[in-house]
Coordinates of C-alpha atoms in Angstrom, one line a residue:
Chain A
X300 CA 50.8 70.5 49.8
X301 CA 49.8 70.3 53.4
X302 CA 48.8 66.9 54.5
X303 CA 46.7 65.4 57.3
X304 CA 46.7 61.8 56.6
X305 CA 49.2 59.3 54.7
X306 CA 48.8 56.6 54.2
X307 CA 51.4 54.1 52.2
X308 CA 50.1 50.3 50.8
X309 CA 47.3 49.7 52.6
X310 CA 46.2 46.0 52.5
X311 CA 43.0 45.1 53.7
X312 CA 41.2 41.7 55.2
X313 CA 38.2 41.0 56.4
X314 CA 39.6 37.1 57.2
X315 CA 41.2 35.4 54.1
X316 CA 39.3 38.3 51.5
X317 CA 41.4 41.2 50.8
X318 CA 39.3 44.5 50.0
X319 CA 41.8 46.8 49.4
X320 CA 45.0 46.8 47.5
X321 CA 48.1 48.5 48.5
X322 CA 47.3 51.8 47.8
X323 CA 48.7 54.8 48.6
X324 CA 46.9 58.4 48.7
X325 CA 48.0 61.4 51.0
X326 CA 45.0 63.5 52.5
X327 CA 45.1 66.9 51.7
X328 CA 44.4 69.4 55.1
X329 CA 41.2 72.4 54.9
X330 CA 40.1 70.9 52.2
X331 CA 37.2 68.2 50.4
X332 CA 38.8 64.5 49.6
X333 CA 35.4 62.2 48.1
X334 CA 35.4 59.0 47.6
X335 CA 33.4 57.4 45.0
X336 CA 33.3 54.1 42.9
X337 CA 31.2 51.0 42.0
X338 CA 29.5 49.3 45.3
X339 CA 31.5 47.4 46.6
X340 CA 34.8 49.2 46.0
X341 CA 36.7 49.9 49.5
X342 CA 35.4 53.3 49.7
X343 CA 33.8 52.8 52.8
X344 CA 36.0 50.1 54.5
X345 CA 39.3 52.9 52.9
X346 CA 37.4 55.7 54.7
X347 CA 36.7 54.1 58.0
X348 CA 40.4 53.1 57.9
X349 CA 41.0 56.7 59.3
X350 CA 39.7 56.6 62.4
X351 CA 39.7 53.1 62.9
X352 CA 36.6 52.3 62.7
X353 CA 37.8 48.4 61.6
X354 CA 39.2 47.4 64.9
X355 CA 35.7 46.7 65.6
X356 CA 35.3 44.1 62.9
X357 CA 37.5 41.1 65.2
X358 CA 38.3 39.1 61.6
X359 CA 39.5 42.2 59.9
X360 CA 43.3 42.9 59.5
X361 CA 45.4 45.8 58.0
X362 CA 48.9 46.4 56.6
X363 CA 51.1 49.8 56.0
X364 CA 51.6 53.0 57.0
X365 CA 49.1 55.6 58.5
X366 CA 50.1 58.3 59.5
X367 CA 47.8 61.1 61.1
X368 CA 49.2 64.3 61.9
X369 CA 52.8 63.2 61.1
X370 CA 52.5 60.2 64.0
X371 CA 51.7 56.8 63.1
X372 CA 47.8 55.8 63.6
X373 CA 47.9 52.3 63.9
X374 CA 50.8 52.4 66.9
X375 CA 49.6 49.9 70.0
X376 CA 49.9 53.1 71.8
X377 CA 48.1 55.7 69.9
X378 CA 45.0 57.0 71.8
X379 CA 42.3 55.1 69.5
X380 CA 40.0 57.5 71.9
X381 CA 41.5 60.4 70.6
X382 CA 42.0 59.5 66.7
X383 CA 38.0 59.2 67.1
X384 CA 37.5 62.4 68.7
X385 CA 39.9 64.1 66.2
X386 CA 38.5 62.4 63.5
X387 CA 34.8 62.7 63.6
X388 CA 32.5 60.9 61.6
X389 CA 28.7 61.7 59.6
X390 CA 26.8 58.7 58.6
X391 CA 24.5 57.8 55.5
X392 CA 21.4 57.5 58.2
X393 CA 21.0 60.0 60.6
X394 CA 21.4 59.3 64.1
X395 CA 20.7 61.5 66.3
X396 CA 20.8 59.9 70.1
X397 CA 16.9 60.0 71.1
X398 CA 17.4 62.3 73.8
X399 CA 16.8 66.4 73.2
X400 CA 19.1 68.7 69.9
X401 CA 20.1 69.6 73.1
X402 CA 22.0 66.9 74.6
X403 CA 23.0 65.4 71.5
X404 CA 25.6 67.8 70.9
X405 CA 26.3 68.6 75.1
X406 CA 26.6 64.9 75.0
X407 CA 30.5 64.3 73.9
X408 CA 31.5 68.0 75.5
X409 CA 30.0 66.3 78.8
X410 CA 31.8 62.8 78.1
X411 CA 34.5 64.3 78.3
X412 CA 34.6 66.0 81.4
X413 CA 32.7 69.5 80.0
X414 CA 30.3 70.2 83.1
X415 CA 29.7 74.5 83.3
X416 CA 26.5 75.0 81.7
X417 CA 27.7 78.0 80.2
X418 CA 31.0 76.4 78.0
X419 CA 28.6 73.9 76.7
X420 CA 25.8 76.2 75.9
X421 CA 28.4 78.0 73.6
X422 CA 29.8 74.7 72.4
X423 CA 26.3 73.8 71.5
X424 CA 25.1 77.0 70.1
X425 CA 28.6 77.3 67.8
X426 CA 27.8 73.7 67.0
X427 CA 24.7 74.5 65.3
X428 CA 26.1 77.3 63.5
X429 CA 28.4 75.9 62.7
X430 CA 26.3 73.3 60.5
X431 CA 23.7 76.2 60.0
X432 CA 21.1 74.7 62.3
X433 CA 20.5 77.5 64.8
X434 CA 19.0 79.1 63.3
X435 CA 16.0 76.6 62.5
X436 CA 16.1 75.2 65.8
X437 CA 17.5 77.8 69.0
X438 CA 13.7 77.9 70.0
X439 CA 13.6 74.0 70.6
X440 CA 16.4 73.4 72.1
X441 CA 14.6 71.0 74.9
X442 CA 13.1 69.4 72.2
X443 CA 13.7 65.8 71.2
X444 CA 16.0 65.4 67.9
X445 CA 14.0 62.4 66.4
X446 CA 10.7 64.7 65.6
X447 CA 13.8 67.1 63.6
X448 CA 13.1 66.8 60.0
X449 CA 16.1 63.7 57.9
X450 CA 17.9 66.9 56.4
X451 CA 18.3 68.9 59.9
X452 CA 18.9 65.5 61.6
X453 CA 21.8 65.4 59.3
X454 CA 23.0 68.4 60.4
X455 CA 22.3 66.9 63.8
X456 CA 24.8 64.8 63.3
X457 CA 27.5 66.9 61.9
X458 CA 27.0 69.6 65.0
X459 CA 27.0 66.6 67.5
X460 CA 30.9 66.3 65.6
X461 CA 31.7 69.7 65.5
X462 CA 31.3 69.6 69.6
X463 CA 34.4 67.2 69.7
X464 CA 36.1 70.1 68.0
X465 CA 37.5 67.5 64.5
X466 CA 40.2 68.0 62.5
X467 CA 38.9 65.9 60.0
X468 CA 35.3 64.9 59.4
X469 CA 34.0 61.3 57.4
X470 CA 31.3 61.1 55.6
X471 CA 30.2 58.2 54.4
X472 CA 27.2 58.9 51.7
X473 CA 25.9 61.8 53.9
X474 CA 22.8 62.7 52.2
X475 CA 21.9 59.8 50.2
X476 CA 18.9 59.2 52.4
X477 CA 17.5 63.0 52.1
X478 CA 15.8 64.7 49.4
X479 CA 17.2 67.5 47.3
X480 CA 16.5 70.6 49.2
X481 CA 18.3 69.0 52.4
X482 CA 21.3 67.2 50.0
X483 CA 22.2 71.3 48.9
X484 CA 22.5 72.5 52.4
X485 CA 24.4 69.6 53.6
X486 CA 26.7 70.5 50.0
X487 CA 26.3 74.2 50.5
X488 CA 27.6 73.7 54.5
X489 CA 30.6 71.3 53.7
X490 CA 31.7 74.2 51.2
X491 CA 32.0 76.5 54.1
X492 CA 33.0 73.4 56.8
X493 CA 36.2 72.9 54.8
X494 CA 37.6 76.5 56.1
X495 CA 37.8 75.2 59.4
X496 CA 37.7 70.9 59.0
X497 CA 39.0 68.4 56.7
X498 CA 37.1 66.8 55.3
X499 CA 36.3 62.9 53.9
X500 CA 33.4 61.8 51.8
X501 CA 31.9 58.8 50.7
X502 CA 29.3 59.3 47.7
X503 CA 27.6 58.0 44.9
X504 CA 26.3 60.6 43.5
X505 CA 29.1 61.7 41.4
X506 CA 27.9 64.8 40.2
X507 CA 28.1 65.9 43.9
X508 CA 31.7 64.9 44.1
X509 CA 32.6 67.3 41.2
X510 CA 30.1 69.5 42.8
X511 CA 32.0 69.8 46.0
X512 CA 35.6 68.3 46.8
X513 CA 38.5 69.6 45.6
X514 CA 39.9 65.8 45.0
X515 CA 38.3 62.4 44.0
X516 CA 39.7 58.8 44.3
X517 CA 37.9 56.4 42.6
X518 CA 38.1 53.0 43.6
X519 CA 36.9 49.5 41.5
X520 CA 37.4 46.4 43.3
X521 CA 39.2 46.9 45.8
X522 CA 42.1 48.9 44.4
X523 CA 42.6 52.8 44.3
X524 CA 42.7 53.2 39.9
X525 CA 42.7 56.8 40.2
X526 CA 43.6 59.9 42.9
X527 CA 43.3 63.8 42.3
X528 CA 42.6 66.8 41.2
X529 CA 38.9 66.5 41.1
X530 CA 38.5 69.1 38.0
X531 CA 40.8 67.2 35.5
X532 CA 39.5 63.5 37.2
X533 CA 35.6 64.7 36.2
X534 CA 37.6 66.5 33.0
X535 CA 40.1 64.3 31.1
X536 CA 40.4 61.2 33.7
X537 CA 44.0 59.7 33.0
X538 CA 42.9 56.0 33.5
X539 CA 40.1 54.5 30.7
X540 CA 38.2 52.5 34.0
X541 CA 37.4 55.7 35.6
X542 CA 36.5 57.5 32.0
X543 CA 34.1 54.4 32.2
X544 CA 33.0 54.4 35.4
X545 CA 32.3 58.5 35.6
X546 CA 30.5 58.5 31.5
X547 CA 28.3 55.6 32.2
X548 CA 30.1 53.3 30.2
X549 CA 31.1 50.5 33.6
X550 CA 30.3 47.5 34.0
Chain B
X85 CA 29.9 49.1 27.7
X86 CA 27.4 51.3 26.2
X87 CA 25.8 54.3 27.6
X88 CA 22.8 53.2 25.3
X89 CA 20.7 57.0 26.4
X90 CA 23.8 58.5 26.3
X91 CA 25.7 57.5 23.0
X92 CA 21.7 57.8 21.3
X93 CA 21.8 61.3 22.0
X94 CA 25.4 62.4 20.7
X95 CA 24.3 60.2 17.7
X96 CA 21.6 62.0 16.6
X97 CA 23.8 65.4 17.0
X98 CA 26.8 64.0 15.5
X99 CA 23.9 62.8 12.2
X100 CA 22.8 67.2 12.6
X101 CA 25.9 68.0 12.6
X102 CA 26.7 65.3 9.6
X103 CA 23.4 67.6 7.9
X104 CA 24.7 71.3 8.9
X105 CA 28.1 70.2 7.3
X106 CA 26.6 69.2 3.9
X107 CA 24.8 72.3 3.9
X108 CA 28.1 74.3 4.4
X109 CA 30.0 71.3 2.0
X110 CA 27.5 72.7 -0.5
X111 CA 27.4 76.4 0.0
X112 CA 31.3 76.3 -1.0
X113 CA 30.9 74.1 -3.7
X114 CA 28.0 76.7 -5.3
X115 CA 30.0 79.6 -4.4
X116 CA 33.4 78.3 -6.0
X117 CA 31.3 77.4 -9.2
X118 CA 29.7 80.8 -8.9
X119 CA 33.0 82.8 -8.5
X120 CA 33.8 80.9 -12.1
X121 CA 30.6 81.2 -13.8
X122 CA 29.7 84.9 -12.5
X123 CA 26.6 82.9 -12.4
X124 CA 24.9 85.1 -10.1
X125 CA 22.1 83.0 -9.5
X126 CA 23.8 80.7 -7.5
X127 CA 24.9 82.8 -6.1
X128 CA 21.3 83.9 -4.7
X129 CA 21.3 80.4 -4.0
X130 CA 24.2 80.1 -1.2
X131 CA 23.3 83.4 0.4
X132 CA 20.1 81.9 0.8
X133 CA 21.0 78.6 2.4
X134 CA 22.7 80.5 4.8
X135 CA 19.6 80.4 6.3
X136 CA 20.1 76.8 6.6
X137 CA 23.0 76.8 8.5
X138 CA 22.1 79.4 10.4
X139 CA 18.8 77.3 11.0
X140 CA 21.0 73.7 12.4
X141 CA 23.7 76.0 14.3
X142 CA 20.4 76.8 16.2
X143 CA 18.4 73.2 16.2
X144 CA 22.3 71.9 17.8
X145 CA 22.6 74.6 19.7
X146 CA 19.3 73.3 21.3
X147 CA 20.5 70.0 21.1
X148 CA 23.8 70.4 22.8
X149 CA 22.1 72.1 25.2
X150 CA 19.2 69.5 25.6
X151 CA 22.3 66.8 26.4
X152 CA 24.0 67.9 29.1
X153 CA 20.5 69.7 31.0
X154 CA 19.7 65.4 30.7
X155 CA 23.2 63.9 30.9
X156 CA 25.3 66.3 33.4
X157 CA 28.4 64.7 30.9
X158 CA 31.2 64.6 32.5
X159 CA 35.2 63.4 30.6
X160 CA 34.8 63.5 26.7
X161 CA 30.9 63.0 27.4
X162 CA 31.0 66.4 27.7
X163 CA 34.1 67.1 26.3
X164 CA 32.8 66.1 23.1
X165 CA 29.3 68.2 23.0
X166 CA 31.4 71.3 24.3
X167 CA 33.5 70.9 21.5
X168 CA 30.0 69.9 19.6
X169 CA 29.1 73.6 20.4
X170 CA 31.9 75.4 19.5
X171 CA 32.1 73.8 16.1
X172 CA 28.9 75.0 15.6
X173 CA 29.4 78.4 15.3
X174 CA 32.8 78.1 13.0
X175 CA 30.7 76.5 10.9
X176 CA 28.2 79.0 11.1
X177 CA 30.4 81.6 10.0
X178 CA 31.3 79.7 7.0
X179 CA 28.0 79.9 6.4
X180 CA 28.2 84.0 6.6
X181 CA 31.8 83.9 4.4
X182 CA 30.2 81.9 1.7
X183 CA 27.4 84.5 1.8
X184 CA 29.4 87.2 2.4
X185 CA 31.6 86.1 -0.8
X186 CA 28.5 85.9 -2.6
X187 CA 27.7 89.2 -2.5
X188 CA 31.3 90.4 -3.6
X189 CA 31.0 88.3 -6.9
X190 CA 28.0 90.6 -7.8
X191 CA 30.7 93.1 -8.5
X192 CA 32.4 91.0 -10.4
X193 CA 29.9 90.1 -13.0
X194 CA 31.2 92.8 -16.0
X195 CA 34.8 91.3 -15.1
X196 CA 35.9 88.1 -17.1
X197 CA 37.7 85.2 -15.5
X198 CA 40.8 86.6 -15.0
X199 CA 43.8 84.6 -13.8
X200 CA 44.0 86.1 -10.0
X201 CA 40.2 84.4 -9.8
X202 CA 42.0 81.0 -11.2
X203 CA 43.4 81.7 -8.2
X204 CA 41.5 82.5 -5.6
X205 CA 39.4 79.3 -7.1
X206 CA 42.5 77.0 -6.6
X207 CA 42.5 78.5 -2.7
X208 CA 39.2 77.8 -2.3
X209 CA 39.0 74.2 -3.5
X210 CA 42.4 73.9 -1.1
X211 CA 40.3 75.8 1.8
X212 CA 37.3 73.7 1.2
X213 CA 38.7 70.5 1.0
X214 CA 40.3 72.3 4.4
X215 CA 36.4 72.4 5.9
X216 CA 35.7 68.5 4.5
X217 CA 38.5 67.2 6.8
X218 CA 38.2 68.7 9.4
X219 CA 34.9 67.7 9.9
X220 CA 35.4 64.4 8.8
X221 CA 38.1 64.3 11.6
X222 CA 36.4 65.6 14.2
X223 CA 33.1 62.4 13.6
X224 CA 36.2 60.1 13.4
X225 CA 38.0 61.6 16.5
X226 CA 41.5 61.1 13.6
X227 CA 43.9 63.0 15.8
X228 CA 45.9 62.3 12.6
X229 CA 43.8 64.2 10.2
X230 CA 42.9 67.6 13.0
X231 CA 46.8 67.9 12.7
X232 CA 46.6 68.2 9.0
X233 CA 44.5 70.4 8.5
X234 CA 45.5 73.1 11.1
X235 CA 49.2 72.0 8.9
X236 CA 47.3 73.6 6.0
X237 CA 46.5 76.5 7.1
X238 CA 50.1 78.2 7.0
X239 CA 50.6 76.7 3.1
X240 CA 46.5 78.8 2.9
X241 CA 48.3 81.8 4.6
X242 CA 51.2 81.7 2.5
X243 CA 49.0 81.5 -0.6
X244 CA 46.6 84.4 0.7
X245 CA 49.9 86.8 0.7
X246 CA 51.2 85.8 -2.7
X247 CA 47.9 86.8 -4.0
X248 CA 48.3 89.4 -2.3
X249 CA 51.0 91.2 -3.1
X250 CA 49.9 90.5 -7.0
X251 CA 46.8 92.5 -6.5
X252 CA 48.1 94.8 -4.8
X253 CA 50.6 95.5 -7.5
X254 CA 47.8 94.8 -9.7
X255 CA 46.4 98.2 -8.1
X256 CA 49.0 100.1 -8.6
X257 CA 49.1 100.0 -11.8
X258 CA 45.3 100.7 -12.2
X259 CA 43.9 103.9 -13.0
X260 CA 39.8 103.3 -13.7
X261 CA 38.3 103.0 -11.2
X262 CA 35.7 99.2 -12.2
X263 CA 38.7 98.0 -12.3
X264 CA 40.7 99.2 -9.2
X265 CA 36.3 97.9 -7.3
X266 CA 36.8 94.7 -9.0
X267 CA 40.6 94.1 -7.7
X268 CA 39.3 95.5 -3.7
X269 CA 37.1 92.4 -4.3
X270 CA 39.0 89.8 -5.1
X271 CA 41.5 90.3 -2.1
X272 CA 37.9 90.8 0.2
X273 CA 37.1 87.3 -1.2
X274 CA 40.7 85.8 -0.8
X275 CA 41.3 86.9 2.8
X276 CA 37.5 85.5 2.8
X277 CA 39.5 82.6 1.7
X278 CA 41.8 82.7 5.0
X279 CA 38.9 83.2 7.4
X280 CA 37.6 80.2 6.2
X281 CA 41.2 78.0 6.7
X282 CA 41.0 80.0 10.3
X283 CA 38.0 78.5 10.4
X284 CA 38.7 74.8 9.7
X285 CA 41.9 75.4 12.2
X286 CA 39.4 76.5 15.0
X287 CA 37.4 72.5 14.4
X288 CA 40.8 70.7 14.2
X289 CA 41.8 71.9 17.2
X290 CA 38.4 70.4 18.7
X291 CA 39.0 67.1 17.9
X292 CA 42.3 67.3 20.3
X293 CA 40.6 68.8 22.6
X294 CA 37.6 66.6 22.5
X295 CA 40.1 63.3 22.2
X296 CA 43.5 64.5 24.4
X297 CA 41.6 66.9 26.7
X298 CA 43.7 68.8 25.7
X299 CA 44.6 72.5 24.3
X300 CA 46.3 73.8 21.5
X301 CA 47.3 76.7 22.1

């Protein structure tokens, strides 16, 4: 197995409250890993550990061993900006910048010093092609991104992440605000993108996890209850708590 | 906690499966009686009952598909409905076999109940128990019951081969065409009994899959 993340004995606290309890996990490169579990189970907290988004919360403390591509991602001298470039993120609600479609994609590369117009054009086109949005927006690149539909906005956000040439794309409920057709487009896209990137997705939609992911992690009350191949987890879960949750007998 | 909708739908499917099982069991019982008594009217009733069993198969098949469409089941719910779907085919085939046996009984009507018939009936009684036990084990999720049925299939196979040898021996010395026909019918019926036991074994293997998620090789 080609591991991109190795997490060992991860504990995370918000003040006095322990939100993640002693979790070990290996995330495979070029696979889709889905996190499922009831609200408040720690899955969103856990995905944010992967690109150190929790650093932004003052009372949040974390311990354990987090290796990204063999390096301690929480080491004092580890470049967080570099980590967040390599580990991009897409959120539940599409959040395009209030600027043109082109500028949304070019924003990141520009911040990193890419000034050459031809080079930017190439990055924008390639990112929009990879996010399956190019054909829909190629003639309206100067229009505001806010005018796109919700599904298009979400694919734009994925394109914006891709423009940074990440290794990993984290997605926190990326389709929960979208209609079924837009959801299907994102799901198809995820399956295509795993050829190039490692994808970790938090989803409340269990059928979605079953459809698109290779591995699934089931969280409950800050613990990792079961983690393994998606096909196995949904057909023959090993833990009765997983069985109860995925068959709707949880409560 | 229960999943009220899924549990209610599954319970409906189980009830229908129970009714289908009752029809199949009645078919086996009547088939045995028709064989014993050379009762052709009863044999015809078994053939008619096959239509009801087929209709029941279609109904439950439809219910299973509807259940999947409605609930998108996973884990044990999915294994259960997938197994019911397989078991249905076995029960339907059992119904077909009872009808086929009853057709064969017609050729035996001129001949008195013999020692070979007696052994066929003993085999049929055992097979009836196996079929009943397999479906009961499924409904009760009784793994031990399932393994017992699977194990018993070997006993049935041995009994069939003994019976076959006996019929072959009888055929060797038989010159009367009618008698030969009757012996061939008896051999066919004995083979059908062995097939019935195989279906009971199949059903039991689906119980193991439902409960444990493992395929019995």
